[in-house]
C-alpha positions as CSV (number, residue, x, y, z in Angstrom):
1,X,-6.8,-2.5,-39.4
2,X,-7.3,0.0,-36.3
3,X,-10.5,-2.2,-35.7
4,X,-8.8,-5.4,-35.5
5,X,-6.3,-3.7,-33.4
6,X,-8.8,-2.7,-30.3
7,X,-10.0,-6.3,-31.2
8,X,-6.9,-7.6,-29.6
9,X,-6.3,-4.7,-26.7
10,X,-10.4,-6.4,-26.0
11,X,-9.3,-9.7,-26.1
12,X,-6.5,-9.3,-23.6
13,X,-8.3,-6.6,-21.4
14,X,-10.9,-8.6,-20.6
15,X,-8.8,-11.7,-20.1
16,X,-6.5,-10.0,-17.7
17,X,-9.7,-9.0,-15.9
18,X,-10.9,-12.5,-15.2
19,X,-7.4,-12.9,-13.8
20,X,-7.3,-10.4,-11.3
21,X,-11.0,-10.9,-10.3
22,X,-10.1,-14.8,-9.4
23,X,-7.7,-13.6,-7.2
24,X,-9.8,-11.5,-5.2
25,X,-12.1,-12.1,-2.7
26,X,-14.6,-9.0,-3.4
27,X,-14.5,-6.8,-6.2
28,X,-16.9,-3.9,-7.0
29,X,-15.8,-3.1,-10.1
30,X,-12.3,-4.0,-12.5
31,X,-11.0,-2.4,-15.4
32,X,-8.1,-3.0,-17.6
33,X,-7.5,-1.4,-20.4
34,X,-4.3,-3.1,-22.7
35,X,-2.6,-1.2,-25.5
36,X,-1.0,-3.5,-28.0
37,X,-1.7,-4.6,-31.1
38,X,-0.7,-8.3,-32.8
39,X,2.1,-7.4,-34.2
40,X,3.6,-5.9,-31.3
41,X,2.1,-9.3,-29.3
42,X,4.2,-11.4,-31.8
43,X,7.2,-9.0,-30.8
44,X,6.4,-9.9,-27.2
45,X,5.6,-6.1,-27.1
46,X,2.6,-3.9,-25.3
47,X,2.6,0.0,-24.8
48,X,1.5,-0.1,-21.2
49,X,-1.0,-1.1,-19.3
50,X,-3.9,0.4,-16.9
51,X,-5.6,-0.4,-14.5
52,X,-8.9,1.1,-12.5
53,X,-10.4,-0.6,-9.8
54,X,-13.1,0.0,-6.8
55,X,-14.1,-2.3,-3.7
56,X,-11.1,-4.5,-3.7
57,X,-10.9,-7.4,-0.8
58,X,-7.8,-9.5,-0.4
59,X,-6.8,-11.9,2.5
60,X,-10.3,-11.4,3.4
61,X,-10.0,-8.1,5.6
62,X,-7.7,-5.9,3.6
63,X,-9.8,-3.1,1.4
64,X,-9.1,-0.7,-1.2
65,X,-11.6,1.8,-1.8
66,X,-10.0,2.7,-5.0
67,X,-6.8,2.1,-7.4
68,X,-5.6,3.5,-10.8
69,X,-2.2,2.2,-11.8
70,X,-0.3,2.7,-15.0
71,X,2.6,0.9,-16.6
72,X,5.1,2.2,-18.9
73,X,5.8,0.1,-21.7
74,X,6.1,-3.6,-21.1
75,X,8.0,-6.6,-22.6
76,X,5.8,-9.7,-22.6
77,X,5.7,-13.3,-22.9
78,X,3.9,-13.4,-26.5
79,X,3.3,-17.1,-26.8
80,X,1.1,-16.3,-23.2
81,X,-0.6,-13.2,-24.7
82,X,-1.4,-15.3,-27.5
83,X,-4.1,-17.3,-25.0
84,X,-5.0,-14.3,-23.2
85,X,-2.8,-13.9,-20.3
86,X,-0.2,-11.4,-19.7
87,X,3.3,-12.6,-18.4
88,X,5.8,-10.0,-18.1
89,X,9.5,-11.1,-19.0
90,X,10.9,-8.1,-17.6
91,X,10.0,-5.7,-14.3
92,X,7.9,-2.7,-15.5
93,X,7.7,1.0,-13.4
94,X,4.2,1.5,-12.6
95,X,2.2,4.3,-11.2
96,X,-0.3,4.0,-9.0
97,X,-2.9,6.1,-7.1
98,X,-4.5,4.4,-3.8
99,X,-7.7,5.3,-1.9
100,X,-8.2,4.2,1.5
101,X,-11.3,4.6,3.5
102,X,-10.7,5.4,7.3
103,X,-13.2,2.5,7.8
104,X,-10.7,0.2,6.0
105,X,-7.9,1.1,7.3
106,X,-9.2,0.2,10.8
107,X,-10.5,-3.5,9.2
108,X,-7.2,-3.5,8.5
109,X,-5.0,-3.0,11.2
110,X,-7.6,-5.8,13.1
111,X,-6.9,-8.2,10.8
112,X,-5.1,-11.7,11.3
113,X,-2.7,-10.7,8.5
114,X,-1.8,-7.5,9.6
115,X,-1.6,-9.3,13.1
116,X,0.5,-11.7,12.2
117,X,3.0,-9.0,10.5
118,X,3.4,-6.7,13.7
119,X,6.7,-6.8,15.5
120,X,8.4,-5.3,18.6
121,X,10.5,-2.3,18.0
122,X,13.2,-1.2,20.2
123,X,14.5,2.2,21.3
124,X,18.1,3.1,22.3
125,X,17.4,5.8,25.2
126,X,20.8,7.0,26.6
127,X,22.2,3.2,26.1
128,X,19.3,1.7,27.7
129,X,17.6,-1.0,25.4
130,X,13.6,-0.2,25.9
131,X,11.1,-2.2,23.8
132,X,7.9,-1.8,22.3
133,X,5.2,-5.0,21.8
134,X,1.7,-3.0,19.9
135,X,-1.2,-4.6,21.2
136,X,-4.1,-2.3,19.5
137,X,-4.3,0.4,16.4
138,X,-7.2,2.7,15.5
139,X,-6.6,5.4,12.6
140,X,-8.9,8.9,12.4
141,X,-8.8,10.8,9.7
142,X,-10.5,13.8,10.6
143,X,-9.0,16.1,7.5
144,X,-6.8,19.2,6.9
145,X,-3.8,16.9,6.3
146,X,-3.2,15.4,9.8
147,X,-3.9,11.1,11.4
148,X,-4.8,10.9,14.7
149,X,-3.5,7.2,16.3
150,X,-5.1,5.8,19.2
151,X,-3.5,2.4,20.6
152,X,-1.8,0.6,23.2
153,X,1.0,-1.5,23.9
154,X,3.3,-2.9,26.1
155,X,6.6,-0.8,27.2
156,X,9.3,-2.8,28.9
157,X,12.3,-0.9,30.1
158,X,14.3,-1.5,33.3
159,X,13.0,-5.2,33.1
160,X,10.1,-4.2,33.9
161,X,7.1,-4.6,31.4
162,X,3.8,-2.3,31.9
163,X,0.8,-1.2,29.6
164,X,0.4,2.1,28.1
165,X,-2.6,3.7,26.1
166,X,-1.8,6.8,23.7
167,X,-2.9,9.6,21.2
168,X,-0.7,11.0,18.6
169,X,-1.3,13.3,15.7
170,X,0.9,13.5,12.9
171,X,1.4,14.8,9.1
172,X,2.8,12.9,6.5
173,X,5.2,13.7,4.1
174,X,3.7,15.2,0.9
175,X,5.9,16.9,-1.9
176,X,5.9,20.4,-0.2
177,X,6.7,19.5,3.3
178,X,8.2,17.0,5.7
179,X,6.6,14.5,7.9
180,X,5.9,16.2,11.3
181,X,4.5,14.3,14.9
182,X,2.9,17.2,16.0
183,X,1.6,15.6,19.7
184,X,1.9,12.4,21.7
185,X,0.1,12.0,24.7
186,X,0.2,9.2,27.1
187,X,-3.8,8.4,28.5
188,X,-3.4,5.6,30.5
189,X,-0.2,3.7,31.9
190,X,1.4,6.8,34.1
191,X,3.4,8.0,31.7
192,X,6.5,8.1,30.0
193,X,10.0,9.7,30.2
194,X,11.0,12.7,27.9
195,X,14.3,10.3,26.9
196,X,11.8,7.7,25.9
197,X,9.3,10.5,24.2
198,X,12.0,12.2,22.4
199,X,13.8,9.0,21.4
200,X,10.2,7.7,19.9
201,X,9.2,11.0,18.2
202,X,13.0,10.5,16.4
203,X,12.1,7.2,15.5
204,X,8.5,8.0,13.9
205,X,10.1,10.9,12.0
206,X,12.4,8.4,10.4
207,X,10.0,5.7,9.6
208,X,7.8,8.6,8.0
209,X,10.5,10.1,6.1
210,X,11.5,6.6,4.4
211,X,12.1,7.0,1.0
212,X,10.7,3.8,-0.1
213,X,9.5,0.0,1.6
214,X,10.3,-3.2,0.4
215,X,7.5,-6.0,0.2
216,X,8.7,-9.5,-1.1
217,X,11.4,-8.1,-3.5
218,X,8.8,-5.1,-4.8
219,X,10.0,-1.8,-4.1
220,X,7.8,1.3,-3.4
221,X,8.3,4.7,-3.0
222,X,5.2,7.0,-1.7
223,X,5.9,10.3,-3.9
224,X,2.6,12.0,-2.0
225,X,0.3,11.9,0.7
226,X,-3.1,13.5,0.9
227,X,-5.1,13.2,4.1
228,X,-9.0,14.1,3.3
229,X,-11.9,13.5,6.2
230,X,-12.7,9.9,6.1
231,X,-9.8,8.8,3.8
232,X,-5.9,8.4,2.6
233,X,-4.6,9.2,-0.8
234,X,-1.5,7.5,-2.0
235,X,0.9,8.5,-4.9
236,X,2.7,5.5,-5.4
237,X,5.7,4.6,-7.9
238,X,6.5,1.0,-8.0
239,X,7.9,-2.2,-9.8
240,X,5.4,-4.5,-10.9
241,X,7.1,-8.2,-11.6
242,X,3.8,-9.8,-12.7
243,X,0.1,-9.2,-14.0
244,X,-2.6,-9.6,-12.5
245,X,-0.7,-10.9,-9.5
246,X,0.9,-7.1,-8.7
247,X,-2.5,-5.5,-7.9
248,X,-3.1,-7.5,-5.4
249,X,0.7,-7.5,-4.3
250,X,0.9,-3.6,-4.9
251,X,-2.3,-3.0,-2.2
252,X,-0.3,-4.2,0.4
């Protein structure tokens, strides 16, 4: 009986793997590992779900070194399971833990689709409206918890519009201590006001101290950070509407 058991969890495991491999445009490696059985299928039942993956592409530009994600238990569509595909009736908490390469990260923030998704921002300075349009992005992650930025953009304030190039250092929020922006230093563009500076360092804090992000009705909340030379690790808790669709949703 326990034979015919890993029989199914097989069956389905390596069905849901052909799923999320489809959807991907590179994968190095995919593993998911199903615990059910067929009378729990019948019941539209599954004790969870893992998954482990390395070298994952999507939209082209947008890499994941590395992913391991865990479900709790799951309610699923049986008559689906039954053919080998996993269909959840019901949103399931997941787990995940995320890997990104510095190298990545920069592909990243160069791509069309992280392009497309950037937005001016606006600052309230002493009841002055000034705004914010990001032009350029580079990440370093030189290790002992801290991200250098380097970028530019375009500051408007007083209606007048000018470009700016910067450096800033900060340290994310992990579960022993708060996110800090420890320096931000303007190297081209003349400079900026303290206002300005002060009212930008308040806003950073608060978009690093978020408890959680919404992405197309998914919520996540980052429960820690770990900044390594060369790469970002990611505690994630999430809810996952659909399999295999959510790795490639949960990535982004």
């Amino acid at each position: 009986m326990p034979n015919e058991h890993r029989l199914e969890e097989q069956f389905l495991s390596q069905e849901a793997e052909k799923q999320v491999s489809n959807q991907l445009d590179e994968v190095e490696q995919i593993e998911i590992d199903v615990k059910t059985d067929l009378l729990k299928i019948v019941q539209g039942q599954a004790d969870g779900v893992s998954i482990k993956g390395q070298g994952l592409v999507i939209k082209e530009d947008i890499r994941i070194q590395e992913i391991k994600l865990q479900t709790d238990s799951i309610d699923i569509n049986p008559f689906s399971a039954l053919f080998g595909q996993i269909e959840l009736n019901e949103a399931v908490n997941a787990i995940a833990r995320i890997v990104l390469t510095e190298v990545d990260m920069n592909r990243t923030l160069v791509s069309d689709f992280v392009n497309s998704k950037m937005q001016n921002f606006d600052l309230d300075v002493d009841g002055e409206i000034v705004s914010f349009e990001p032009q350029k992005i580079q990440v370093f992650l030189p290790g002992e918890g801290k991200i250098e930025c380097r970028g530019r953009l375009l500051l408007k304030e007083m209606g007048n519009t000018r470009p700016l190039a910067y450096t800033a250092v900060l340290s994310p929020r992990t579960q022993s201590q708060p996110a800090m922006l420890e320096s931000f230093n303007c190297t081209e563009g003349g400079g900026i006001s303290v206002e300005i500076v002060t009212a930008l360092m308040q806003k950073a804090k608060e978009l690093m101290n978020m408890p959680s992000f919404k992405w197309e009705e998914m919520a996540f909340k980052i429960k820690d950070i770990k900044v390594e030379k060369g790469s970002l690790i990611l505690l994630v808790e999430t809810q996952v509407k659909q399999i295999p669709s959510s790795i490639t949703e949960l990535s982004l």
